[in-house]
Amino acid sequence: MAHSNHEILQLFESALAQMNTPEEPELLYSPIIYSMSGGGKRLRPVLLLITLEAFGGNIDEAMPAAMAVEIFHNFTLLHDDIMDNADVRRGKPSVYAKWGGNVALLSGDAMLITAYKHLNRISASVLPRVMNIFSEMALEVCEGQQYDMDFESMEKVSVVDYMQMIERKTSALLSGSAMIGATMAGASDDDVKKIYRFATELGLAFQLQDDVLDSYGDESLGKKIGGDILEGKQTFLMVQAMSRADAAQREVLRTTHLAEELTNEQKIAKVKALYDALDVKHIAEQQIELRFERALNILDTLSIDSERVAPLVEFARNLMGRKK
Amino acid sequence: MAHSNHEILQLFESALAQMNTPEEPELLYSPIIYSMSGGGKRLRPVLLLITLEAFGGNIDEAMPAAMAVEIFHNFTLLHDDIMDNADVRRGKPSVYAKWGGNVALLSGDAMLITAYKHLNRISASVLPRVMNIFSEMALEVCEGQQYDMDFESMEKVSVVDYMQMIERKTSALLSGSAMIGATMAGASDDDVKKIYRFATELGLAFQLQDDVLDSYGDESLGKKIGGDILEGKQTFLMVQAMSRADAAQREVLRTTHLAEELTNEQKIAKVKALYDALDVKHIAEQQIELRFERALNILDTLSIDSERVAPLVEFARNLMGRKK
């Protein structure tokens, strides 16, 4: 009897609520509890469990793996916030801001180990394969983070390099989670590969949409617009614009966020005017459509019945904020 | 055919030399190669493999686990150097000093994942048990590091708390390595427990000796004496002295390293004069003897022949720098 996506989220939250964390040393373990109970959409464990059920797997058996990917995800946030000097996470002080860099560092290490500890609770018969997917995924996320930091000091990043970075930094954890779900349910190698491609394309569409919304989102929804522009961050819009700009425009794109004589609003407006002139929002939207459609098309080729595929389609649409 | 301890070290170095590390992103992987090829005594993998052979295990099969514990050890050094703001490691610039905190952080993460990746190369039949020992050991090391940092801001640390800290920070990795070796060789639960106790006691003796040598070592051997005293670090000598001191002596022990009117030599001499008055060097040496003898005595109770135990005795003596 398959569960709805919402039921799966609830089952995961219940399992998470029962997670046992030692009390001492307090500065090692309190930040873990704080981080894990700080909300978040639980995208990765939910995708893992939805994929698992689509292929007929048992949720209870896979719950430790779902815990592992969520703990891993939160571990990356603890360490990313140190590297990015980020004080706020999900509307609350980050572990880094609340306890300092050393605590965020060491608690993060303990989280990564704890993720593997949970992984070790799955059946020994699938452990080596699942652990292989998990470790490869985890290394890809580190690689993505390193490329992202490398890009900060680069004048021009190619669109291809940018796409490869977000494939690691954003897609890898989604595709790894989905592959673990499929693998644990005994899906065929062919289906596991397709599930990988589905989640990879979906992750790219999701990240590109995130890039677009940071500059063109709806401020009435409470989202602050233009953060990426003010940071001079390499995003799909920026790397695409740089690739299409002439020398004068490139100079504007590279330097506007540093201009001391401009207000933040003026900086954002100036860069967005160039984005518009270079048509990059439109190009991004085309890419998002292309990736999202590819993701859905791959699902049609799975060897399972279409009613079993439906929850994956629903997950993908929800992720992208779409009705259909 | 058992190997000598020296041959085991050579076999391990050969395996390490064949370790495959990706080239890109360079800032993620170069520090790993730098760190792993920076020497060190390879104590933990060698202890793992010696223990394995003592119980009749096959070195080739256990080599990935030996790699895992050595990579894990080096991961802790990368992250400890960030937390301790340490510029030098094994006489060379630390990764932290050479590349900065963010690189040391992220490369360290990749090393921890890589350690598990190597662990996953051992036989699936022992993987869950070995992975369990590995993860528990790794968490204990994190706990030890956190307690060590907690102690920095505490006026008085009890001797018991100090011993529990070094049992985690120093012994856990030795005892975990030895347990993995015994487990992979198919040793009985009873023997695995004894091996755990052997390596725990040995680790404590080793750490206490390290504490003593930092204040009383032979400067003609090129070792700088008194570093712990100048840092105001909690060591066995300090916590033992604090527990035996009167109020006036305690004040001296707590504040001397901060005294601006004293030279470093004067600070060291002043604290050591108190150590001598309170007889703490002697107490430490008694503890070292006690722990070391306990470790050797436990070895006598193993179910294996004494010639198989001999390499473990030799390892213990070498570690403590003793002929017999």
XYZ file of C-alpha atoms in Angstrom:
648
model
C 0.000 0.000 0.000
C 1.732 3.137 -1.201
C 1.752 6.308 0.870
C 1.001 9.793 -0.404
C 3.958 12.145 -0.621
C 2.614 14.040 2.352
C 2.339 10.852 4.404
C 5.926 10.020 3.530
C 7.054 13.407 4.806
C 5.157 12.778 8.049
C 6.669 9.315 8.448
C 10.106 10.809 7.976
C 9.480 13.577 10.496
C 8.351 10.957 13.048
C 11.507 8.928 12.510
C 13.595 12.080 12.831
C 11.842 13.030 16.075
C 13.002 9.720 17.528
C 16.623 10.303 16.580
C 18.822 9.675 19.600
C 21.566 12.214 20.125
C 23.900 12.020 23.144
C 23.755 14.912 25.609
C 27.469 15.339 26.254
C 29.654 17.061 25.268
C 26.930 19.636 24.910
C 28.751 21.863 22.418
C 29.216 18.901 20.109
C 25.659 17.567 20.135
C 23.338 20.546 20.839
C 24.124 22.133 17.466
C 23.179 18.865 15.769
C 19.753 18.836 17.431
C 19.347 22.554 16.658
C 20.242 21.990 13.030
C 18.105 18.893 12.484
C 15.034 20.411 14.124
C 15.358 23.684 12.240
C 12.845 22.697 9.614
C 13.654 22.530 5.952
C 11.651 20.730 3.306
C 13.246 17.292 3.779
C 13.436 17.091 -0.017
C 16.169 14.498 -0.180
C 14.831 11.885 2.266
C 11.323 12.327 0.822
C 12.621 11.805 -2.714
C 14.535 8.738 -1.524
C 11.426 7.226 0.064
C 9.074 8.135 -2.812
C 11.469 6.515 -5.280
C 11.763 3.493 -3.022
C 7.983 3.017 -2.871
C 7.656 3.560 -6.616
C 9.804 0.449 -7.045
C 7.979 -1.486 -4.314
C 10.471 -1.080 -1.468
C 9.698 -1.069 2.242
C 9.812 2.336 3.949
C 10.860 1.051 7.379
C 13.906 -0.659 5.930
C 14.994 2.466 4.076
C 14.327 4.970 6.864
C 17.942 4.872 8.167
C 19.169 5.757 4.659
C 16.637 8.612 4.497
C 17.975 9.849 7.849
C 21.518 9.594 6.512
C 20.890 11.818 3.484
C 19.051 14.442 5.571
C 21.796 14.487 8.210
C 24.370 14.756 5.425
C 22.469 17.672 3.872
C 22.395 19.508 7.205
C 26.090 18.773 7.701
C 26.825 20.575 4.416
C 24.828 23.584 5.629
C 26.861 23.809 8.868
C 30.134 23.768 6.985
C 28.948 25.948 4.076
C 27.879 28.618 6.566
C 31.428 28.706 7.968
C 32.923 29.036 4.486
C 30.363 31.639 3.393
C 30.485 33.499 6.707
C 26.680 33.164 6.805
C 24.851 34.238 9.949
C 21.315 33.240 9.013
C 19.922 29.852 8.025
C 16.190 29.202 7.561
C 15.391 32.540 9.179
C 17.302 31.716 12.373
C 20.908 32.243 13.505
C 23.160 29.689 11.831
C 25.130 27.300 14.048
C 28.173 29.282 12.935
C 26.634 32.554 14.184
C 25.193 31.063 17.362
C 28.168 29.008 18.566
C 31.117 30.074 16.391
C 33.241 28.483 13.706
C 34.960 25.807 15.794
C 31.675 24.420 17.095
C 30.092 24.447 13.627
C 33.179 22.697 12.279
C 33.357 19.913 14.847
C 29.586 19.400 15.139
C 29.467 19.180 11.373
C 32.143 16.480 11.455
C 30.109 14.567 14.027
C 27.044 14.895 11.771
C 28.865 13.440 8.789
C 29.971 10.478 10.907
C 26.438 10.160 12.306
C 25.050 10.038 8.766
C 27.236 6.996 8.046
C 26.221 5.515 11.388
C 22.583 5.613 10.317
C 23.452 4.241 6.908
C 24.984 1.245 8.673
C 21.533 0.322 10.029
C 20.266 -0.773 6.593
C 20.366 -4.387 5.498
C 23.913 -5.705 5.076
C 22.898 -7.163 1.712
C 22.562 -3.687 0.134
C 24.988 -1.758 2.368
C 28.047 -1.836 0.071
C 26.093 -0.620 -2.970
C 24.209 2.057 -1.060
C 27.329 3.202 0.751
C 29.093 3.506 -2.594
C 26.345 5.754 -3.984
C 26.356 7.757 -0.749
C 30.111 8.371 -0.686
C 30.293 9.278 -4.373
C 27.396 11.690 -3.931
C 29.030 13.203 -0.850
C 32.340 13.755 -2.660
C 30.518 15.367 -5.584
C 28.872 17.818 -3.203
C 32.321 18.745 -1.831
C 33.614 19.152 -5.373
C 30.669 21.392 -6.239
C 31.301 23.566 -3.189
C 34.993 23.879 -4.098
C 34.206 24.856 -7.716
C 31.669 27.376 -6.428
C 34.378 28.943 -4.217
C 36.871 28.812 -7.101
C 34.406 30.762 -9.246
C 34.329 33.631 -6.730
C 37.820 34.698 -7.734
C 37.369 34.090 -11.476
C 36.483 36.935 -13.816
C 34.623 34.782 -16.283
C 33.071 31.377 -15.741
C 31.852 29.432 -18.762
C 28.236 28.297 -18.900
C 29.414 24.694 -19.214
C 31.577 24.972 -16.081
C 28.717 26.573 -14.218
C 26.326 23.767 -15.158
C 28.900 21.166 -14.056
C 29.279 22.954 -10.732
C 25.555 22.986 -9.929
C 25.208 19.398 -11.110
C 27.577 18.524 -8.255
C 26.515 21.070 -5.678
C 22.744 20.757 -6.068
C 21.809 17.783 -8.245
C 24.173 15.174 -6.796
C 22.416 14.967 -3.454
C 19.003 14.634 -5.104
C 20.169 12.082 -7.643
C 22.104 10.141 -5.014
C 19.049 10.031 -2.740
C 16.808 8.833 -5.573
C 19.360 6.199 -6.608
C 19.599 4.904 -3.043
C 15.803 4.588 -2.926
C 15.681 2.733 -6.231
C 18.635 0.497 -5.318
C 17.193 -0.469 -1.949
C 13.890 -1.386 -3.631
C 15.726 -3.709 -5.984
C 15.223 -1.655 -9.152
C 17.103 -2.816 -12.253
C 20.405 -1.162 -13.164
C 18.646 0.411 -16.122
C 15.946 1.950 -13.922
C 18.536 3.164 -11.395
C 20.380 4.936 -14.212
C 17.154 6.550 -15.392
C 16.304 7.648 -11.873
C 19.753 9.220 -11.689
C 19.140 11.142 -14.902
C 15.649 12.186 -13.758
C 16.894 13.647 -10.479
C 19.940 15.242 -12.105
C 17.812 17.141 -14.633
C 15.284 18.050 -11.951
C 18.052 19.362 -9.692
C 19.432 21.514 -12.520
C 15.961 22.933 -13.282
C 15.504 23.635 -9.559
C 18.853 25.417 -9.189
C 18.372 27.512 -12.350
C 14.919 28.521 -11.138
C 16.474 29.474 -7.812
C 18.999 31.641 -9.681
C 16.224 33.373 -11.649
C 14.036 33.933 -8.574
C 16.911 35.576 -6.703
C 16.884 38.374 -9.290
C 13.312 38.234 -10.606
C 11.288 36.756 -7.729
C 8.128 38.220 -6.251
C 9.112 40.608 -3.469
C 5.546 40.545 -2.160
C 6.225 36.919 -1.102
C 8.718 38.244 1.436
C 11.728 37.195 -0.606
C 14.528 39.752 -0.763
C 15.451 40.324 -4.399
C 18.948 40.864 -5.776
C 21.145 39.218 -3.115
C 23.205 37.367 -5.727
C 23.764 40.578 -7.717
C 24.916 42.501 -4.638
C 27.343 39.709 -3.734
C 28.695 39.630 -7.286
C 27.932 35.924 -7.290
C 28.372 33.673 -10.271
C 24.878 32.511 -11.194
C 23.390 31.169 -14.391
C 22.155 34.678 -15.250
C 25.599 36.169 -14.660
C 27.664 33.569 -16.523
C 25.189 33.572 -19.404
C 25.236 37.382 -19.529
C 29.062 37.439 -19.454
C 29.181 35.015 -22.357
C 26.899 37.254 -24.454
C 28.197 40.673 -23.406
C 30.599 42.925 -25.302
C 33.692 44.244 -23.532
C 31.958 47.338 -22.122
C 28.977 45.358 -20.850
C 31.286 42.795 -19.262
C 33.003 45.525 -17.332
C 29.623 46.692 -15.999
C 28.634 43.132 -15.031
C 31.917 42.541 -13.233
C 32.175 45.791 -11.324
C 28.668 47.110 -10.551
C 28.366 45.293 -7.219
C 31.578 47.030 -6.079
C 30.501 50.571 -7.122
C 30.512 52.691 -3.988
C 28.564 55.557 -5.516
C 25.473 53.387 -6.185
C 22.735 52.331 -3.751
C 21.832 48.664 -3.581
C 18.651 49.353 -5.582
C 20.664 51.119 -8.272
C 23.168 48.260 -8.484
C 20.403 45.693 -8.857
C 18.579 47.784 -11.443
C 21.756 48.364 -13.460
C 22.688 44.679 -13.652
C 19.124 43.597 -14.370
C 18.893 46.140 -17.182
C 21.863 44.391 -18.760
C 20.378 40.957 -18.109
C 17.253 42.140 -19.925
C 19.207 43.642 -22.805
C 21.116 40.363 -23.177
C 17.901 38.338 -22.870
C 19.360 36.021 -20.213
C 16.197 35.630 -18.148
C 14.501 34.227 -21.219
C 17.435 31.884 -21.899
C 17.329 30.679 -18.288
C 13.610 30.011 -18.508
C 14.120 28.008 -21.666
C 16.802 25.944 -19.909
C 14.506 25.379 -16.932
C 11.713 24.159 -19.228
C 14.095 21.949 -21.149
C 15.540 20.331 -17.986
C 12.159 19.936 -16.324
C 10.620 18.334 -19.405
C 13.576 16.019 -19.798
C 13.174 14.957 -16.173
C 9.504 14.127 -16.670
C 10.138 12.389 -19.992
C 12.699 10.093 -18.403
C 10.084 9.008 -15.865
C 7.871 7.796 -18.728
C 10.572 5.341 -19.750
C 10.796 3.548 -16.366
C 9.807 -0.117 -16.324
C 7.129 0.439 -13.648
C 3.400 1.218 -14.015
C 2.373 4.839 -14.521
C 0.403 5.028 -11.260
C 3.623 4.164 -9.442
C 5.405 6.936 -11.308
C 2.757 9.543 -10.396
C 4.213 10.420 -6.935
C 7.577 11.182 -8.569
C 5.858 13.495 -11.060
C 4.028 15.167 -8.185
C 7.313 15.589 -6.264
C 8.947 17.186 -9.299
C 6.031 19.600 -9.853
C 5.922 20.568 -6.185
C 9.649 21.190 -6.152
C 9.277 23.577 -9.084
C 6.166 25.188 -7.600
C 3.945 24.068 -10.442
C 0.409 22.783 -10.620
C 1.098 20.738 -13.741
C 53.733 -16.317 7.104
C 53.698 -13.321 9.424
C 55.486 -10.105 8.505
C 57.755 -8.105 10.768
C 56.370 -4.807 12.028
C 58.749 -2.994 9.735
C 57.569 -5.009 6.724
C 53.990 -4.170 7.633
C 54.847 -0.474 7.642
C 56.460 -0.868 4.224
C 53.443 -2.742 2.844
C 51.202 0.014 4.110
C 53.369 2.746 2.587
C 53.242 0.931 -0.767
C 49.458 0.740 -0.637
C 49.282 4.414 0.297
C 51.567 5.343 -2.594
C 49.043 3.759 -4.937
C 46.131 5.727 -3.521
C 44.207 7.314 -6.349
C 43.187 10.909 -5.756
C 41.370 12.910 -8.452
C 43.173 15.953 -9.858
C 40.250 18.374 -9.960
C 39.150 20.527 -8.255
C 42.756 21.112 -7.334
C 42.093 22.972 -4.093
C 39.986 20.079 -2.839
C 42.378 17.241 -3.642
C 45.933 18.683 -3.537
C 45.745 19.236 0.233
C 44.756 15.587 0.658
C 47.834 14.395 -1.225
C 49.994 16.914 0.679
C 48.605 15.725 3.980
C 48.819 11.977 3.284
C 52.368 12.187 1.948
C 53.589 14.344 4.825
C 55.009 11.436 6.739
C 53.888 10.501 10.190
C 54.464 7.194 11.897
C 51.391 5.419 10.489
C 50.801 4.081 14.000
C 47.113 3.326 13.556
C 47.169 1.388 10.289
C 50.278 -0.494 11.435
C 48.590 -1.432 14.727
C 45.504 -2.526 12.765
C 47.560 -4.769 10.495
C 49.785 -6.170 13.275
C 46.685 -7.078 15.282
C 45.113 -8.602 12.195
C 48.124 -10.824 11.547
C 48.349 -11.794 15.215
C 44.903 -13.351 14.795
C 45.753 -14.902 11.440
C 44.058 -12.397 9.121
C 45.066 -11.545 5.563
C 46.831 -8.220 5.073
C 45.604 -7.599 1.540
C 41.987 -7.901 2.626
C 42.453 -5.467 5.500
C 44.556 -2.898 3.635
C 41.512 -0.723 2.725
C 40.585 -0.545 6.422
C 44.177 0.408 7.277
C 43.960 3.164 4.655
C 40.654 4.314 6.152
C 42.051 4.777 9.676
C 45.134 6.617 8.411
C 43.037 8.912 6.199
C 40.709 9.503 9.141
C 43.667 10.378 11.377
C 44.958 12.890 8.848
C 41.451 14.337 8.466
C 41.436 15.072 12.219
C 44.780 16.857 11.885
C 43.447 19.115 9.111
C 40.437 20.130 11.167
C 42.286 20.322 14.506
C 44.781 22.713 12.941
C 41.905 25.039 11.976
C 40.467 24.910 15.498
C 43.877 25.352 17.141
C 45.008 27.978 14.644
C 48.120 25.842 14.085
C 50.526 26.797 11.327
C 52.969 23.923 11.549
C 52.379 20.201 11.237
C 55.187 17.648 11.128
C 57.696 20.463 10.619
C 55.952 21.781 7.511
C 53.228 24.398 6.949
C 49.859 22.938 7.911
C 47.170 22.748 5.230
C 45.442 25.498 7.204
C 48.520 27.748 6.975
C 49.310 26.869 3.359
C 45.821 27.123 1.828
C 43.624 28.747 4.489
C 40.757 27.649 6.676
C 38.131 27.066 4.001
C 40.372 24.747 2.018
C 41.428 22.832 5.142
C 37.776 22.530 6.122
C 36.460 21.255 2.806
C 39.453 19.039 2.013
C 39.090 17.572 5.483
C 35.456 16.768 4.751
C 36.472 15.075 1.523
C 39.063 13.044 3.466
C 36.492 11.815 5.965
C 34.252 10.702 3.100
C 37.258 9.139 1.359
C 38.054 7.179 4.529
C 34.587 5.608 4.394
C 35.017 5.017 0.681
C 38.102 2.912 1.380
C 36.348 1.119 4.219
C 33.683 0.094 1.709
C 36.302 -1.916 -0.176
C 36.536 -4.573 2.557
C 34.529 -7.781 2.405
C 30.774 -7.195 2.692
C 30.610 -9.974 5.285
C 32.495 -7.874 7.873
C 31.595 -4.387 6.629
C 28.714 -3.657 9.066
C 30.717 -4.671 12.135
C 33.867 -2.856 11.045
C 31.918 0.239 10.009
C 30.262 0.261 13.416
C 33.630 0.212 15.208
C 34.924 2.875 12.828
C 31.999 5.280 13.308
C 31.956 4.903 17.103
C 35.695 5.499 17.206
C 35.344 8.557 14.956
C 32.621 10.061 17.146
C 34.728 9.472 20.249
C 37.591 11.377 18.661
C 35.223 14.309 17.996
C 33.981 14.122 21.591
C 37.565 14.145 22.861
C 38.399 17.195 20.767
C 35.295 19.011 22.065
C 36.145 18.211 25.704
C 39.704 19.371 25.062
C 38.373 22.701 23.756
C 35.902 22.917 26.672
C 38.816 22.527 29.081
C 40.534 25.603 27.636
C 37.987 27.890 29.264
C 37.740 25.960 32.538
C 39.737 27.019 35.586
C 40.031 23.562 37.026
C 39.704 20.221 35.259
C 39.496 17.060 37.351
C 42.029 14.294 36.771
C 39.157 11.905 35.986
C 37.717 14.238 33.341
C 41.165 14.688 31.846
C 41.699 10.938 31.590
C 38.287 10.503 29.959
C 39.148 13.215 27.451
C 42.440 11.645 26.352
C 40.817 8.207 26.275
C 38.598 9.648 23.520
C 41.028 11.972 21.817
C 44.085 9.706 21.733
C 43.195 6.151 22.729
C 39.964 5.736 20.737
C 41.684 5.781 17.373
C 44.312 3.261 18.493
C 41.786 0.954 20.162
C 39.374 1.243 17.215
C 42.164 0.383 14.773
C 43.233 -2.626 16.824
C 39.623 -3.802 17.164
C 39.090 -3.542 13.414
C 42.195 -5.664 12.842
C 41.069 -8.298 15.334
C 37.493 -8.301 14.020
C 38.556 -8.688 10.393
C 40.781 -11.622 11.377
C 37.819 -13.337 12.986
C 39.015 -13.007 16.599
C 36.529 -13.990 19.309
C 34.447 -11.310 21.023
C 36.483 -11.905 24.148
C 39.762 -11.321 22.333
C 38.377 -8.217 20.591
C 37.435 -6.782 24.004
C 40.905 -7.516 25.336
C 42.505 -5.908 22.306
C 40.342 -2.863 22.949
C 41.564 -2.670 26.554
C 45.177 -3.219 25.494
C 45.126 -0.355 23.003
C 43.180 1.915 25.346
C 45.744 1.543 28.130
C 48.601 1.862 25.677
C 47.069 5.046 24.250
C 46.737 6.533 27.730
C 50.352 5.692 28.576
C 51.431 7.214 25.261
C 49.487 10.456 25.819
C 50.675 10.851 29.418
C 54.262 10.329 28.276
C 53.669 12.962 25.592
C 52.449 15.348 28.304
C 55.540 14.693 30.436
C 57.956 15.050 27.526
C 56.488 18.419 26.580
C 57.704 19.796 29.920
C 60.595 17.453 30.748
C 61.819 16.214 27.366
C 65.373 16.273 26.153
C 66.007 19.586 24.405
C 69.141 18.191 22.810
C 66.824 15.971 20.703
C 65.587 19.122 18.983
C 62.275 19.112 20.816
C 61.141 22.515 22.108
C 60.311 22.234 25.796
C 57.470 23.979 27.606
C 54.980 24.635 24.796
C 52.054 23.333 26.845
C 53.022 25.532 29.811
C 53.277 28.649 27.640
C 49.852 27.936 26.117
C 48.343 27.398 29.579
C 47.140 24.037 28.301
C 45.365 21.482 30.432
C 47.712 18.490 30.565
C 48.047 15.629 33.009
C 50.794 17.544 34.820
C 48.641 20.650 35.094
C 45.381 19.008 36.188
C 47.273 16.828 38.672
C 49.146 19.859 40.022
C 45.901 21.846 40.327
C 44.319 19.021 42.304
C 47.236 18.987 44.778
C 47.940 22.721 45.012
C 46.850 25.103 47.748
C 45.009 28.302 46.809
C 48.168 30.369 46.329
C 49.835 27.693 44.201
C 46.692 27.325 42.095
C 46.768 31.003 41.330
C 50.354 30.673 40.124
C 49.497 27.638 37.976
C 46.525 29.406 36.398
C 48.121 32.766 35.681
C 51.843 32.311 35.062
C 51.488 31.784 31.299
C 49.715 35.165 31.098
C 52.318 37.110 33.120
C 53.645 39.858 30.863
C 56.642 40.660 33.051
C 58.134 37.159 32.652
C 60.149 35.735 29.779
C 59.094 32.388 28.340
C 62.004 30.706 30.106
C 60.952 32.227 33.412
C 57.337 31.112 32.944
C 58.401 27.550 32.191
C 60.806 27.485 35.152
C 58.185 28.873 37.523
C 55.515 26.332 36.609
C 57.982 23.442 36.590
C 59.217 24.450 40.041
C 55.643 24.009 41.252
C 55.262 20.733 39.364
C 58.385 19.513 41.164
C 57.201 20.763 44.549
C 53.882 18.964 44.016
C 55.648 15.832 42.743
C 53.445 15.586 39.662
C 56.151 14.371 37.281
C 56.616 11.398 39.555
C 52.855 10.762 39.713
C 52.656 10.915 35.935
C 55.519 8.446 35.564
C 53.781 6.056 37.948
C 50.588 6.329 35.864
C 52.546 5.703 32.679
C 54.140 2.574 34.191
C 50.788 1.376 35.477
C 49.021 1.832 32.150
C 51.864 0.370 30.120
C 52.108 -2.695 32.352
C 48.363 -3.179 32.241
C 48.478 -3.041 28.446
C 51.200 -5.705 28.290
C 49.481 -7.867 30.912
C 46.258 -7.910 28.907
C 48.192 -9.235 25.916
C 49.231 -12.264 28.000
C 45.575 -13.220 28.400
C 44.791 -13.418 24.669
C 43.795 -16.849 23.331
C 46.628 -16.857 20.759
C 50.180 -18.208 21.006
C 52.825 -15.998 22.556
C 54.907 -15.773 19.372
C 51.865 -14.259 17.667
C 51.566 -11.756 20.508
C 55.215 -10.706 20.256
C 54.725 -8.142 17.436
C 52.076 -6.379 19.543
C 54.500 -6.204 22.474
C 57.143 -4.845 20.138
C 54.728 -2.239 18.786
C 53.848 -1.127 22.316
C 57.515 -0.850 23.346
C 58.440 1.075 20.202
C 55.548 3.449 20.711
C 56.792 4.220 24.219
C 60.405 4.425 23.036
C 61.545 1.479 25.154
C 63.916 -1.353 24.562
C 62.053 -3.688 26.895
